Coordinates of C-alpha atoms in Angstrom, one line a residue:
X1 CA -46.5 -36.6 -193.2
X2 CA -43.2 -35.8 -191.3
X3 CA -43.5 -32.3 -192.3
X4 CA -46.7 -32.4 -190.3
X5 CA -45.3 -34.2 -187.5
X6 CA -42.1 -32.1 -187.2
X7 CA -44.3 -28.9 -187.2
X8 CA -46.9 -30.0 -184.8
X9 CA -43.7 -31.1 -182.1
X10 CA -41.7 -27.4 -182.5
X11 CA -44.6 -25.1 -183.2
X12 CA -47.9 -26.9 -181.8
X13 CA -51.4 -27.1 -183.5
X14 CA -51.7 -23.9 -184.3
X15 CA -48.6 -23.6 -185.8
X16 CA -49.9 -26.9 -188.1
X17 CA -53.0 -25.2 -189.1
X18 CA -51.4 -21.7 -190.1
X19 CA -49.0 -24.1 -192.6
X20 CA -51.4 -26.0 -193.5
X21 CA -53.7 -22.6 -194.6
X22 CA -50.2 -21.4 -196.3
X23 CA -49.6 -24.8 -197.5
X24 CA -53.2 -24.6 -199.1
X25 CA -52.9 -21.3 -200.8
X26 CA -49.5 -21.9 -202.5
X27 CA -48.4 -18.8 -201.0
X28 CA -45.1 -20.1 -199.5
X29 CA -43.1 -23.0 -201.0
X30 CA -43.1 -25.8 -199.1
X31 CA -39.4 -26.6 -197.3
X32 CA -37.9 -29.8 -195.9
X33 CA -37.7 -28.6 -192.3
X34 CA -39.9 -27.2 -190.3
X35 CA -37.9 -24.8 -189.0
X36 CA -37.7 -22.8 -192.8
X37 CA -41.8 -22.3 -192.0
X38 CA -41.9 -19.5 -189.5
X39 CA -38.7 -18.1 -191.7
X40 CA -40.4 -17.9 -195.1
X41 CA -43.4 -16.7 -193.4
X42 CA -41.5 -13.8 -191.9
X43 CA -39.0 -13.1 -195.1
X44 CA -42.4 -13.2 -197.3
X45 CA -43.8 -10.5 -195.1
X46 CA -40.4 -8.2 -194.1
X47 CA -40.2 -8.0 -197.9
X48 CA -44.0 -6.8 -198.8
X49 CA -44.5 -4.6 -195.6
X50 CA -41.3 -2.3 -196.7
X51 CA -42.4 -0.8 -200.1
X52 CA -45.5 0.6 -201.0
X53 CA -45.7 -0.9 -204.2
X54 CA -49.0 -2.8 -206.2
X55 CA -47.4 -5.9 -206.4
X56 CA -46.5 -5.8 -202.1
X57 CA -49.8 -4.7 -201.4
X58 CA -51.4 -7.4 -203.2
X59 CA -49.0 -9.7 -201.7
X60 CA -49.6 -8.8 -198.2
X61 CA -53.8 -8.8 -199.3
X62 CA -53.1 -12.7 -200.2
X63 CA -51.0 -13.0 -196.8
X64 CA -53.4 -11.5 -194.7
X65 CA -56.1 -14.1 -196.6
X66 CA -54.4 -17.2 -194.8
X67 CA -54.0 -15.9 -191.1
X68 CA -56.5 -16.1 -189.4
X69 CA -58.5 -12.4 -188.5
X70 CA -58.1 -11.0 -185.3
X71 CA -61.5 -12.5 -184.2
X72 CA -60.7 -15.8 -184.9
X73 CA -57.3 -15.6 -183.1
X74 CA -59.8 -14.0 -180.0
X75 CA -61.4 -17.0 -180.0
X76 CA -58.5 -19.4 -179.9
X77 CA -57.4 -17.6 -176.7
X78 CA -58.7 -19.5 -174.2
X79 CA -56.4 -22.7 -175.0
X80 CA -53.0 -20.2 -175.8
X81 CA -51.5 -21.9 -172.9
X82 CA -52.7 -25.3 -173.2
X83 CA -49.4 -25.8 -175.8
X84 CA -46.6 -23.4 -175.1
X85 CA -45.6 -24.4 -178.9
X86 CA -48.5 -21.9 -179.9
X87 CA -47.3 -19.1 -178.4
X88 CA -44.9 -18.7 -181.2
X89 CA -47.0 -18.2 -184.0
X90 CA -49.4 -16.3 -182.5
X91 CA -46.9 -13.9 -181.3
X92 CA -45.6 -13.7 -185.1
X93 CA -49.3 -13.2 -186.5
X94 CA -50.0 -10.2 -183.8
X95 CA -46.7 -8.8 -184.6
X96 CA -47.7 -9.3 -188.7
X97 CA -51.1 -7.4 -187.7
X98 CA -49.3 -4.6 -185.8
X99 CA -47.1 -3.4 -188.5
X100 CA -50.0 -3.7 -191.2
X101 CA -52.5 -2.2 -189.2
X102 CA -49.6 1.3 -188.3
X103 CA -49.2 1.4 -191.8
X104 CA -52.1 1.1 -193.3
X105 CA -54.7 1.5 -190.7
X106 CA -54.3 5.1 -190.5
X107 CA -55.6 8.1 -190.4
X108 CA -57.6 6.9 -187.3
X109 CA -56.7 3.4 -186.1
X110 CA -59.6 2.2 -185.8
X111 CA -58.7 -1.3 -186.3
X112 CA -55.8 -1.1 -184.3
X113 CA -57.5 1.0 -181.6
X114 CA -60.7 -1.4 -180.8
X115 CA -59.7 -4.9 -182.4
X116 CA -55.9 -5.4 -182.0
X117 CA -54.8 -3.6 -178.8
X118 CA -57.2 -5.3 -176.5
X119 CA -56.4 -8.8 -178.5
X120 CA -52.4 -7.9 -177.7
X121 CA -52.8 -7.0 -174.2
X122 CA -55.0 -10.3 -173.8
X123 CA -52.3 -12.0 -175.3
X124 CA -49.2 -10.6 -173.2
X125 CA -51.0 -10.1 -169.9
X126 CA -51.6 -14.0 -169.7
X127 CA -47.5 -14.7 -170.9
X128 CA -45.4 -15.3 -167.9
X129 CA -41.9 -14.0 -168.1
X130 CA -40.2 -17.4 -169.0
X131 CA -42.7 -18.5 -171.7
X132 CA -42.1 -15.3 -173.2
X133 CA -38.2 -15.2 -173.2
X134 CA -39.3 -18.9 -174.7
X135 CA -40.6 -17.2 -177.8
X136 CA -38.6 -14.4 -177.9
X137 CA -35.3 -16.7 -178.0
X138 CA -37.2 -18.6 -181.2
X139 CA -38.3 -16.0 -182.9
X140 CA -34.9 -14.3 -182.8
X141 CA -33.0 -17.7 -183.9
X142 CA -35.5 -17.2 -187.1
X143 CA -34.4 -13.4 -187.2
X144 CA -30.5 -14.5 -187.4
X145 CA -31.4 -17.1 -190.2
X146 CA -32.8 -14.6 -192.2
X147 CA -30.2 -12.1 -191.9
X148 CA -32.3 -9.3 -192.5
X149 CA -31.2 -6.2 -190.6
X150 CA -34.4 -3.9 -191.5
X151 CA -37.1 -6.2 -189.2
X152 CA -36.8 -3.9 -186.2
X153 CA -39.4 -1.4 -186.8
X154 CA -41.9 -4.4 -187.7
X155 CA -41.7 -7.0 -184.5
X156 CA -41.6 -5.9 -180.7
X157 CA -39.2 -7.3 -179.0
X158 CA -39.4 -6.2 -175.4
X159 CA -38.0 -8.7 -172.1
X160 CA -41.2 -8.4 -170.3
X161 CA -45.0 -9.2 -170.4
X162 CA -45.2 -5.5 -169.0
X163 CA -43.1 -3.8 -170.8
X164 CA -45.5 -4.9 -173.9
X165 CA -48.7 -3.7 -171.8
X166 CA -46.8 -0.6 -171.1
X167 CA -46.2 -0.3 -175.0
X168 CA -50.1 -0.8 -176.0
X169 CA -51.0 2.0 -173.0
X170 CA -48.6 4.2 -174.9
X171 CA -50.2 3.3 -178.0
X172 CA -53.6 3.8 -176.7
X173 CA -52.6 7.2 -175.7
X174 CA -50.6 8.7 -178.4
X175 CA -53.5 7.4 -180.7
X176 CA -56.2 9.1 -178.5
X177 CA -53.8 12.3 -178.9
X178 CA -53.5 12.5 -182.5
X179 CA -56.9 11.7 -183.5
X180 CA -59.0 13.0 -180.5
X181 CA -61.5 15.9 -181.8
X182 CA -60.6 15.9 -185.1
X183 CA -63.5 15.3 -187.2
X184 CA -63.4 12.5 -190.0
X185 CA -64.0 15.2 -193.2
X186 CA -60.6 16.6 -192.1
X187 CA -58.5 13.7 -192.7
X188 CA -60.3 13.2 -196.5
X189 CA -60.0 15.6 -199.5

């Protein structure tokens, strides 16, 4: 279709599959341009991760049913750089994970800790500087489209491939900090 063709020539294969998986579930509507994709994606999420409602949570349950899991996305690693295109979604799916995963991973992070962080810093120590001011400029074209002023505290936007890795060795450490030695009875009632 020239939905399909559109969104295999702006946001590469992966991209194609992840709408296709969307497409499938009947989670998003579908939109005329391809463009409205990565948006509704994004909208749908920035509106579910903010309130701790039943009806988000389930929302962000059925969300997190069409990405792919973190092992999956480990596994299409290896050919990240094959298609630059790529490199858009799955910087918007790790960024989905990361705000799910501080929200609702806690008390220990033990999801975050052992799955996503070594996935992220796979992900940004292989990005060059220019492929990821590439993504960066998209992503933030979708940002302005959607006018929503409350998506800071749930995508990273940093100018450099280290400055990310510096972020996950922060992470790393802070988490270490506030969970190290405390046993696992103490966090439950």
């Amino acid at each position: 279709s020239e939905i399909a063709s559109e969104l295999l020539d702006h946001y590469g294969a992966f991209g194609l599959i992840i709408y296709s998986r969307f497409k499938q579930a009947k989670l998003l509507e579908e939109f005329p341009q391809s463009i409205h994709f990565l948006q509704n994606v994004l909208e749908f999420y920035l509106n579910n991760i903010a309130h701790n409602d039943r009806e988000s949570c389930d929302n962000l349950r059925n969300l997190f049913a069409v990405l792919p899991p973190l092992k999956q996305i480990q596994c299409f690693s290896r050919t990240w750089h094959e298609d630059e295109k790529d490199l858009i979604i799955v910087k918007l799916i790790l960024d989905i994970y990361e705000g799910f995963l501080k929200k609702f991973d806690a008390p220990l992070y033990q999801k975050y800790t052992r799955e996503f962080i070594p996935l992220a810093v796979e992900f940004y120590s292989q990005l060059s500087a220019t492929m990821l001011a590439s993504v960066l400029r998209e992503l933030k074209n979708v940002i302005i489209r959607l006018g929503r002023p409350n998506w800071k505290p749930y995508l990273l936007m940093y100018k450099t491939p280290e400055d990310y890795l510096q972020y996950y060795e922060n992470q790393k450490l802070m988490i270490a900090n506030l969970t190290a030695g405390t046993p696992l009875e103490l966090y439950y009632i």
